[in-house]
Short mmCIF file of C-alpha atoms in Angstrom, two decimals:
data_model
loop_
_atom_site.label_atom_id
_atom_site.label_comp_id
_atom_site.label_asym_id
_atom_site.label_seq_id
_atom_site.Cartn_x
_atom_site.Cartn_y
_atom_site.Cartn_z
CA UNK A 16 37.03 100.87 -91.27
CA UNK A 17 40.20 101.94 -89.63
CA UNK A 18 40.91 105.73 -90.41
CA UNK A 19 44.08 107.28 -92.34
CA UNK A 20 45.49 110.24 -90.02
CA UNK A 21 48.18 112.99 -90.14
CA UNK A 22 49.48 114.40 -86.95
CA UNK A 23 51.58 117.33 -85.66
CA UNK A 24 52.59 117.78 -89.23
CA UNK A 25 53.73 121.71 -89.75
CA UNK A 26 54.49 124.18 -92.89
CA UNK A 27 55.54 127.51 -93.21
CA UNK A 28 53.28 130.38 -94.56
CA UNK A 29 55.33 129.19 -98.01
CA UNK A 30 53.87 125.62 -97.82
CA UNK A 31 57.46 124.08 -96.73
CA UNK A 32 57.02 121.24 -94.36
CA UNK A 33 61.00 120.54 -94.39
CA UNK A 34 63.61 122.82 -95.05
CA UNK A 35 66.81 122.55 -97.48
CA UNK A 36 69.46 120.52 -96.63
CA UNK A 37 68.84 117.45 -94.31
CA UNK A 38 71.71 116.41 -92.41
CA UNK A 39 72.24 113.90 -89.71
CA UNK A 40 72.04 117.12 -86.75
CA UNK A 41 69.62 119.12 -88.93
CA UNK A 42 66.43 116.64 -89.74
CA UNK A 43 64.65 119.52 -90.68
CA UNK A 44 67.57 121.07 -92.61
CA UNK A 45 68.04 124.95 -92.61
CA UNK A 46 64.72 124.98 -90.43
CA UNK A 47 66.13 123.97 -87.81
CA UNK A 48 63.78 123.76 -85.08
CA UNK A 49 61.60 126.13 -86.02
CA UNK A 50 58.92 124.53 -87.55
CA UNK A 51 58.56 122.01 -84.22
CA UNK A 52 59.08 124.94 -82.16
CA UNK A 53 55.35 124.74 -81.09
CA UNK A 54 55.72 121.01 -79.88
CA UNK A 55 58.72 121.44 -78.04
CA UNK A 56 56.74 122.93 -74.93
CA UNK A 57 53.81 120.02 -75.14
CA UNK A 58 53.59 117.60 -72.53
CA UNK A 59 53.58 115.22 -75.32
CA UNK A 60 56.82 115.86 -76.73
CA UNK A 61 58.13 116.80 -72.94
CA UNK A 62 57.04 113.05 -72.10
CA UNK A 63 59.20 111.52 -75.14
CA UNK A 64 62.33 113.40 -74.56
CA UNK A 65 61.95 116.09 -77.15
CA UNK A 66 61.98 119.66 -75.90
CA UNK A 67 63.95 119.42 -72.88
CA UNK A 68 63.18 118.36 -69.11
CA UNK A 69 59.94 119.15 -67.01
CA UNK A 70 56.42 118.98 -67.45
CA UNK A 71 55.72 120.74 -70.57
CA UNK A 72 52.61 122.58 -70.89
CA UNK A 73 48.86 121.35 -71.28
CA UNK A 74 47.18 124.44 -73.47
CA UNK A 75 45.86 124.24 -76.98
CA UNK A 76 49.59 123.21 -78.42
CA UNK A 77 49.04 119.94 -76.00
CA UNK A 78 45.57 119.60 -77.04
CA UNK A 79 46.53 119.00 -80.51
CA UNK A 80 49.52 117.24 -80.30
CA UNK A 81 48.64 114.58 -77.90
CA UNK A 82 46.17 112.96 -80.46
CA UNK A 83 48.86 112.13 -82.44
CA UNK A 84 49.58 108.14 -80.61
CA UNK A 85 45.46 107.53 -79.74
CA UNK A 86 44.36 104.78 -81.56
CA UNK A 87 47.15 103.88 -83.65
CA UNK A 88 48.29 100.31 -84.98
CA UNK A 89 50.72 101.67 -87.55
CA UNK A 90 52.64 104.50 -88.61
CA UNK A 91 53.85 104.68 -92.12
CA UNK A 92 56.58 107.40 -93.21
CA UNK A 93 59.33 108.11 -96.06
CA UNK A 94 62.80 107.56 -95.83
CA UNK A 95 63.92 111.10 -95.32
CA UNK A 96 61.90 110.82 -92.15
CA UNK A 97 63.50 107.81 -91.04
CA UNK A 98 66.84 109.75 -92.10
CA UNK A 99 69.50 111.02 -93.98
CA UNK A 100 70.76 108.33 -96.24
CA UNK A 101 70.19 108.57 -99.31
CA UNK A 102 69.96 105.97 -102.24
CA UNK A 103 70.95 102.26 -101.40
CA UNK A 104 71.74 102.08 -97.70
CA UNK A 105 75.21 102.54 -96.42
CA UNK A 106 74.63 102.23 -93.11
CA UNK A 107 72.10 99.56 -92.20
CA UNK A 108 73.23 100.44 -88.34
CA UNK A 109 71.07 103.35 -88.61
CA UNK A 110 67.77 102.79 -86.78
CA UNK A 111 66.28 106.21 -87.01
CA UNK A 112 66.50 109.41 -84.94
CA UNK A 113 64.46 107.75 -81.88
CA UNK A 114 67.30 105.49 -80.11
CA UNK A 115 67.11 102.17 -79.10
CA UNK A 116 63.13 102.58 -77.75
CA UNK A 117 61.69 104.99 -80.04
CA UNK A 118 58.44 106.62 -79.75
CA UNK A 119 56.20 104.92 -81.64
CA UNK A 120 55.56 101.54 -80.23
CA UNK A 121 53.66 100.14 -83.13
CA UNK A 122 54.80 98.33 -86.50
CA UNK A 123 56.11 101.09 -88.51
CA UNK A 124 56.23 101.02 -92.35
CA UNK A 125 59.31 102.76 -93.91
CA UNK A 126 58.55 103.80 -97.72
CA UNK A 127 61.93 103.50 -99.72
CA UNK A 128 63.45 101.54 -103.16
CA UNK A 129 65.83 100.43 -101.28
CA UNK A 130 64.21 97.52 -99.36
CA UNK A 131 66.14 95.86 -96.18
CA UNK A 132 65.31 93.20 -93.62
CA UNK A 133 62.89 94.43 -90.72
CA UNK A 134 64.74 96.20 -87.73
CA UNK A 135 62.68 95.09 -84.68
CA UNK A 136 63.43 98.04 -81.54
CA UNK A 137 62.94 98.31 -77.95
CA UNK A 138 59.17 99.03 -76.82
CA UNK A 139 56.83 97.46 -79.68
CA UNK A 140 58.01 99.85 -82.90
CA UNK A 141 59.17 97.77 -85.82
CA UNK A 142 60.49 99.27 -88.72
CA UNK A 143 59.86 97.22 -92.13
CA UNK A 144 61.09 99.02 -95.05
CA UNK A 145 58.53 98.56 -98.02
CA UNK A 146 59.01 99.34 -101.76
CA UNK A 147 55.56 100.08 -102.59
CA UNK A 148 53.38 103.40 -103.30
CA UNK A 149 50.91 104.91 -101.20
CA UNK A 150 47.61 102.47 -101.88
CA UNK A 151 49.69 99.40 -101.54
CA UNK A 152 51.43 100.33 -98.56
CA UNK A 153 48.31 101.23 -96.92
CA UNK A 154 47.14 97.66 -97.40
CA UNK A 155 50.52 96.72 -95.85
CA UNK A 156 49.40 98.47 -92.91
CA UNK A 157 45.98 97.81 -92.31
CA UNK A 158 47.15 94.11 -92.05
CA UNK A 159 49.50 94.98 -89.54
CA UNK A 160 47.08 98.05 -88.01
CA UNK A 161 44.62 95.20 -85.52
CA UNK A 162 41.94 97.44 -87.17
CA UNK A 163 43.44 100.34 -85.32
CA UNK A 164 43.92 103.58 -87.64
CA UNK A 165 46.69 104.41 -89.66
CA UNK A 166 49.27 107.35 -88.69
CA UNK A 167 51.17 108.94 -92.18
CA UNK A 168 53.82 110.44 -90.47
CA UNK A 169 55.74 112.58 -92.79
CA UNK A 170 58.04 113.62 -94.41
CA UNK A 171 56.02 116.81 -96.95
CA UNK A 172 56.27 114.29 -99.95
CA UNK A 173 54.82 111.56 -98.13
CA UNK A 174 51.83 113.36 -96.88
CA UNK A 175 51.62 114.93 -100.07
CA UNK A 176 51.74 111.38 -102.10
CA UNK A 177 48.65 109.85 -99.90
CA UNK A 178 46.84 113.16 -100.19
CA UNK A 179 47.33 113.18 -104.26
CA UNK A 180 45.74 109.53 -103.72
CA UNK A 181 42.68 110.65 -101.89
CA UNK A 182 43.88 108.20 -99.33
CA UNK A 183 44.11 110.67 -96.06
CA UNK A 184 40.27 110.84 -93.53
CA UNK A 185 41.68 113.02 -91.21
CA UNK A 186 44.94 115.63 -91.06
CA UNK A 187 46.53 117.61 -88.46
CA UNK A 188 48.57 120.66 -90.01
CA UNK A 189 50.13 123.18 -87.98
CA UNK A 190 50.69 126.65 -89.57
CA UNK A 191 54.35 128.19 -88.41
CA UNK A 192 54.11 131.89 -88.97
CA UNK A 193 57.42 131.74 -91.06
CA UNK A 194 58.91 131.62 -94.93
CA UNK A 195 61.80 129.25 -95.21
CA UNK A 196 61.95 129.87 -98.50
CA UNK A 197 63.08 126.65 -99.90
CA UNK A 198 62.38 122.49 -98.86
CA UNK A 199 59.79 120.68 -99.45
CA UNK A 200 56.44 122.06 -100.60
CA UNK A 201 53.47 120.07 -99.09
CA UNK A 202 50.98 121.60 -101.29
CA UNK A 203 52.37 121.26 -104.77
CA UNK A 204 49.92 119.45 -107.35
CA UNK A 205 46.74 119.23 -104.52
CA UNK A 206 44.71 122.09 -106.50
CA UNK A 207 41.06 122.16 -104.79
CA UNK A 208 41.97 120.27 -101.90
CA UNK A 209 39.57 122.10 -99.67
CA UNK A 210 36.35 120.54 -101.75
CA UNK A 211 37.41 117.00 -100.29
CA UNK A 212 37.61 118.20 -96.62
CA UNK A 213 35.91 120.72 -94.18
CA UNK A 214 38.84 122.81 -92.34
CA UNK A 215 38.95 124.90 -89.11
CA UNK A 216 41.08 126.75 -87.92
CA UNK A 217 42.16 127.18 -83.90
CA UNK A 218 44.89 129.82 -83.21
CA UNK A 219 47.80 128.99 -80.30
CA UNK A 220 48.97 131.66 -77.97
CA UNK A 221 52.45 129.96 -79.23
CA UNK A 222 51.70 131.76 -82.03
CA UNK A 223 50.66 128.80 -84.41
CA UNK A 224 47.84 127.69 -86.25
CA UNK A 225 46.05 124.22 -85.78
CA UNK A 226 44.33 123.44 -89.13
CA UNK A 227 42.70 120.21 -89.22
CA UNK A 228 40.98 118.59 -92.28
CA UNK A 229 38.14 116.29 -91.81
CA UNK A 230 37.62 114.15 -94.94
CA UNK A 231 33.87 115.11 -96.48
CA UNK A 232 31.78 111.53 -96.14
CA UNK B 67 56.05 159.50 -89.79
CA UNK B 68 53.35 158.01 -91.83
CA UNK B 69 53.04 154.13 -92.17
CA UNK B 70 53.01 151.98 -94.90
CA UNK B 71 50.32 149.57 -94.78
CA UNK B 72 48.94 146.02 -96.28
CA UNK B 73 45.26 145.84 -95.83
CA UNK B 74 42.79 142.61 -96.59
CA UNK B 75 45.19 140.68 -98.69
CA UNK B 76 44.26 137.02 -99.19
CA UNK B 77 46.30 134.43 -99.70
CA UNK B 78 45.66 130.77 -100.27
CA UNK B 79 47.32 128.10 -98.28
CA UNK B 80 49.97 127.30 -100.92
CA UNK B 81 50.26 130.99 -100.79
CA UNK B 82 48.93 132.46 -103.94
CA UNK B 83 47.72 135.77 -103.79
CA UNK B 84 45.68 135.32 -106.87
CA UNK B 85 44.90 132.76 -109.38
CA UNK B 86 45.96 132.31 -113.12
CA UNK B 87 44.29 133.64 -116.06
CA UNK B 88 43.15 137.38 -115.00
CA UNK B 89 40.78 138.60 -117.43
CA UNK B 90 38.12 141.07 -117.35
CA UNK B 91 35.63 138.76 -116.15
CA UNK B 92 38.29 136.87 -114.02
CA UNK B 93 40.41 139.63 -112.17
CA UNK B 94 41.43 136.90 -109.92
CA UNK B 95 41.65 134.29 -112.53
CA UNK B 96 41.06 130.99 -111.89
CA UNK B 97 40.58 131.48 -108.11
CA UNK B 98 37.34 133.17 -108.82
CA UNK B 99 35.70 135.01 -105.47
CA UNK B 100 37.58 132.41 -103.14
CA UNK B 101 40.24 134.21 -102.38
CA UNK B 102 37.80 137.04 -101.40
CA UNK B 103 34.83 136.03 -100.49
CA UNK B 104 35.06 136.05 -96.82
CA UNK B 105 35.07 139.58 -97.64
CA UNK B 106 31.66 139.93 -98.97
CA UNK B 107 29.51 139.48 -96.67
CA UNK B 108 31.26 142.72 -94.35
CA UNK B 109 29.84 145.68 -93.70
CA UNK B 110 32.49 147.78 -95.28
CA UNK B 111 32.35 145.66 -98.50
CA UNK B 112 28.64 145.48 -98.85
CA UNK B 113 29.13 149.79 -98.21
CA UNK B 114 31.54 149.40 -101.62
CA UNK B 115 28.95 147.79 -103.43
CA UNK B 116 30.75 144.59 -103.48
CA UNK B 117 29.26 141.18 -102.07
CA UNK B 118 25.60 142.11 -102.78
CA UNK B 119 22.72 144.21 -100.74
CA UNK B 120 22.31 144.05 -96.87
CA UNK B 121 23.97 145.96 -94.58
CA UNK B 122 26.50 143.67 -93.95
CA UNK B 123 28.40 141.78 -91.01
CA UNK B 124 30.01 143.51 -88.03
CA UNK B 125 32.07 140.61 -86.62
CA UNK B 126 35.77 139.63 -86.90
CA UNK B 127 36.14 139.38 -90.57
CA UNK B 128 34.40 142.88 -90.64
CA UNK B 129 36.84 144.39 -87.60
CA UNK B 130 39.97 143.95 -90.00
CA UNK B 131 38.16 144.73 -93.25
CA UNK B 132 37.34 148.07 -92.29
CA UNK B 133 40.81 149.07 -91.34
CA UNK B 134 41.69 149.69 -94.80
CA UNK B 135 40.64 153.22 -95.55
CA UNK B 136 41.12 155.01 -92.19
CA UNK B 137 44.28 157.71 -92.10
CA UNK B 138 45.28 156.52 -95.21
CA UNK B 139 46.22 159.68 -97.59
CA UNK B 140 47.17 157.29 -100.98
CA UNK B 141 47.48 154.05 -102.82
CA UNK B 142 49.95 152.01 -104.50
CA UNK B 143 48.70 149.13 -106.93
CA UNK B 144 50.04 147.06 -109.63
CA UNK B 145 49.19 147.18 -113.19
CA UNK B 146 47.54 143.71 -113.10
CA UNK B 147 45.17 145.47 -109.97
CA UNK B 148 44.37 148.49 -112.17
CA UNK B 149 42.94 145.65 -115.02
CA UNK B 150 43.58 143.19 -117.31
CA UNK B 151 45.71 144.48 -119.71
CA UNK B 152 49.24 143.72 -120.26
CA UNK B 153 51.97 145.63 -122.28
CA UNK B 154 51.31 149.33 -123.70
CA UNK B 155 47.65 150.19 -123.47
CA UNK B 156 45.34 149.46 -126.07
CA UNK B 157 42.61 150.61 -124.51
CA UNK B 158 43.02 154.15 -122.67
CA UNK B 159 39.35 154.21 -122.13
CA UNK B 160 40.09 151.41 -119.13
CA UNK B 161 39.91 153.40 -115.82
CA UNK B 162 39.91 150.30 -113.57
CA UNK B 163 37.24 148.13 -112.19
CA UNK B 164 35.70 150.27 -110.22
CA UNK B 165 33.34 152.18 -111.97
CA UNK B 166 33.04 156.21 -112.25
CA UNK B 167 33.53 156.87 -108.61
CA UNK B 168 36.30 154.34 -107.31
CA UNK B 169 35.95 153.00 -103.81
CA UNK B 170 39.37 154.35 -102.97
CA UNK B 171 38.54 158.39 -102.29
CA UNK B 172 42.54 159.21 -102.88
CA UNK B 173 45.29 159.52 -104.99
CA UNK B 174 46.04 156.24 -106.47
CA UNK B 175 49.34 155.60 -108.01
CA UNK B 176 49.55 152.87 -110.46
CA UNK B 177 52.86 151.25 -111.55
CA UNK B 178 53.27 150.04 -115.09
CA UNK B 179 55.88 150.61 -117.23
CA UNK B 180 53.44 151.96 -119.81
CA UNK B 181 52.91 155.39 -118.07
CA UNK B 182 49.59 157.35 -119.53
CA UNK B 183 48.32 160.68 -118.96
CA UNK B 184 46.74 160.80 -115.17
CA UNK B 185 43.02 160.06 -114.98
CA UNK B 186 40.57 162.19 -112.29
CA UNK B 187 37.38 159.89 -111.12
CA UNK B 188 34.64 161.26 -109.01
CA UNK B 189 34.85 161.29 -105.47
CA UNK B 190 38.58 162.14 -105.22
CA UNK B 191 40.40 159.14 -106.70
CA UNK B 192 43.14 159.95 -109.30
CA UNK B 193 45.08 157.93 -111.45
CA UNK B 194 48.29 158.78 -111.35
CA UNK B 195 50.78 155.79 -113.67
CA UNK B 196 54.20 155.76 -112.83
CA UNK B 197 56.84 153.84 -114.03
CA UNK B 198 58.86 153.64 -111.06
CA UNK B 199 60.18 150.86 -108.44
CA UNK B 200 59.18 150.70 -104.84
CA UNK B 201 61.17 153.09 -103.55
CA UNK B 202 60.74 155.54 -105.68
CA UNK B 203 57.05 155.03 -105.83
CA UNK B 204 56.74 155.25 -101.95
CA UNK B 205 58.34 158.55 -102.46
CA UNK B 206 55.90 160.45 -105.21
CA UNK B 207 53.24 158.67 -103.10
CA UNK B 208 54.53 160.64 -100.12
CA UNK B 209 54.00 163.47 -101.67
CA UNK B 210 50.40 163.23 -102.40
CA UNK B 211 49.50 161.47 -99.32
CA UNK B 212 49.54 164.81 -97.13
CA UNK B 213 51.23 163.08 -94.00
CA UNK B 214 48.83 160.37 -93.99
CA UNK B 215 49.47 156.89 -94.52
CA UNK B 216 50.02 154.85 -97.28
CA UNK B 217 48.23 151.84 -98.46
CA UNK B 218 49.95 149.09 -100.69
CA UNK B 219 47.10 147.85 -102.47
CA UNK B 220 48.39 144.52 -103.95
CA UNK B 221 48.17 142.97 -106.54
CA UNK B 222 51.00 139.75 -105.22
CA UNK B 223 54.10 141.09 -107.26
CA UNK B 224 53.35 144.61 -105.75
CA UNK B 225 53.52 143.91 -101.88
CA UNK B 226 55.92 141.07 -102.58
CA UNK B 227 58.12 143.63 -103.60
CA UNK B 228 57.33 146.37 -101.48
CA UNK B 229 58.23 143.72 -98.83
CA UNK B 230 61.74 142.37 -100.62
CA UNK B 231 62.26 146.08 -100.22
CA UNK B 232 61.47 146.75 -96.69
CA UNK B 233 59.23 149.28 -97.12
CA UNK B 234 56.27 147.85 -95.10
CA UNK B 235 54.86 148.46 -92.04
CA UNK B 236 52.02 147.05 -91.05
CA UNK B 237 50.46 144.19 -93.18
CA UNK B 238 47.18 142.25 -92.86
CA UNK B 239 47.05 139.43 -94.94
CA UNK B 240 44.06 136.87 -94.38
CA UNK B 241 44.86 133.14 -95.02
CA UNK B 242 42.17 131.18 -96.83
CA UNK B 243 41.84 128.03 -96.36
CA UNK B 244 41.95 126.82 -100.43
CA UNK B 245 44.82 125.43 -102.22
CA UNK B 246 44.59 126.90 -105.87
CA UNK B 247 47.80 125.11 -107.37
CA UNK B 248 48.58 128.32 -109.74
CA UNK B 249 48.79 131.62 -109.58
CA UNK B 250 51.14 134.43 -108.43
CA UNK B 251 52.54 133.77 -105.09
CA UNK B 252 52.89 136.39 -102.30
CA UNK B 253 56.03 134.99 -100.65
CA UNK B 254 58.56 134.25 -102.88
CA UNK B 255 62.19 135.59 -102.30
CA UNK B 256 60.90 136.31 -98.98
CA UNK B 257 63.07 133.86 -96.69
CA UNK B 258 62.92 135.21 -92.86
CA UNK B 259 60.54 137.50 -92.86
CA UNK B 260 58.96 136.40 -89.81
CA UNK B 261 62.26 138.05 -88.38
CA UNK B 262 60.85 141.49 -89.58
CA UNK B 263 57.98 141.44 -88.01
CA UNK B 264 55.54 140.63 -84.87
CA UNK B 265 52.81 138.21 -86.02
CA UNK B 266 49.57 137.56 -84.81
CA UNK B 267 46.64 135.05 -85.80
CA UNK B 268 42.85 135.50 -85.01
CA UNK B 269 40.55 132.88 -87.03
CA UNK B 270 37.14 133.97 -88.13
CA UNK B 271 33.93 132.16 -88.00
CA UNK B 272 34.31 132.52 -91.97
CA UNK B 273 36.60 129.44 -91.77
CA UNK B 274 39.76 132.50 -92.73
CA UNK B 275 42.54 133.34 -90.34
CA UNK B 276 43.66 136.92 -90.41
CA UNK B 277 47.24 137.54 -89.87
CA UNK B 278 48.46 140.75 -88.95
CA UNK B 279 52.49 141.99 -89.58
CA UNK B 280 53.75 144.47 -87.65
CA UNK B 281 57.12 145.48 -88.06
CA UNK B 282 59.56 145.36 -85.52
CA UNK B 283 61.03 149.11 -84.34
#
């Protein structure tokens, strides 16, 4: 069976993996870039136009983040990651933060109340927008997955949602060495976590740490 | 001039520095020995009588763990390290959880706001229960500490505060890989910190990542 995986997905030392205050220039609200910070450098995020021109580097920051597309069919993600509307949609012009060929190339699944028609982009990415919680939009995904796995992509309540739902095999959590102080807490109501997953830990000389969870079988 | 220091300070990953529900059987409450168990199976902890006979490990987690003692001339804990009991003492016969002769071998100033007539262990700890705030506190504990450094010894409130006040130094807090849901949290109120200090990560074998704070001159 297809696997559920989280990628590239960082918190603070305070458990925020978004800060306060999501705008249309500030996705991450007040923290600005810093909890990407790490990614910015990657070859990964060099080769999708995040992070700024040249190579970008190919150390244990690249190591991690370049899993993130392997094997994919689907990505699902919450609104706020899509963007800053909130409540019934305004603006159905807005496609996302990724422009008119965004990264993801697959069918991706947009959690929301506020359904609207699909939005088909540039490059194989999709965006349906699905009313549904976490076990029903997975089977939404595994029929449009090919049997490939299953990317949550964010936002902290998201992850959080499919994680309170036992739903998640394998997760990808990047530890920025910095309190925001207020956003949105990942961890909140996942007491004991650790018993459903075995967790290492790899330090960057960036300064981060990689923390991935492997579900227990 | 001597340092103010943090030594072997867990904290979960939601960032709890202990767990809910101290009691004398519990001084960590609910957490139990996760939050310091990758502690028991050191050298300098096994020395302490705490983690259970053997000599002990001499590897990473052991490298930090036996930082805490040297050049430091005094101690600083909160009421809730000294023991269980809350509000004016009932039970003056309580001289912490360390048995006749303390592990600490210093002056040990506890803060409550229930002071109590100073209490002289074997092996050189005192007592000493002062009803003071950080400041303050750092200041009497100057004075005992004969030019040597001192040591913040926790509980969460404590070094939280000690670090609202920016009174710490150096601070070695190791990151254990639980989520415990409840509890008091260590960085609350802290927003920025990271701008205080340099921080570095080395992950143990132990599955814990000690992170070291050292404050920027």
């Amino acid at each position: 069976m297809s696997k559920v995986r989280v990628h590239n997905f960082a918190v603070s030392l305070d458990g925020f993996g978004t800060g306060e205050g999501q705008t249309l220039e500030a996705p991450f609200g007040h923290a600005g870039t810093r909890l990407m910070g790490w990614a910015f450098g990657t070859q990964t995020f060099r080769g999708m136009g995040v992070g700024g021109p040249g190579e970008g580097s190919h150390g244990v920051d690249e190591a991690f983040a370049s899993n993130w597309a392997d094997g994919i069919g689907v990505e699902i993600m919450g609104r706020n990651k899509f963007g800053p509307q909130r409540g019934p949609w305004e603006d159905e012009d807005w496609k996302g933060w990724w422009g008119d060929e965004p990264v993801f190339h697959t069918p991706v699944i947009v959690l929301t109340h506020h359904p609207r028609p699909s939005v088909q982009m540039e490059g194989g990415t999709t965006f349906h927008f699905l009313d549904a919680g976490p076990a029903a939009a997975l089977e939404q995904a595994r029929a449009l997955a090919n049997g490939l796995d299953i990317r949550i992509g964010g936002g902290a309540t998201t992850v959080r949602q499919f994680l309170e739902a036992d739903l998640i095999d394998r997760m990808h959590v990047v530890l920025v060495p910095i309190v925001l102080g207020r956003g949105e807490r990942l961890w909140d109501g996942l007491e004991g976590l650790e018993e459903r997953f075995d967790i290492e830990a790899t330090p960057s000389p960036s300064g981060v740490v990689h923390l991935t969870f492997t579900r227990r079988s």
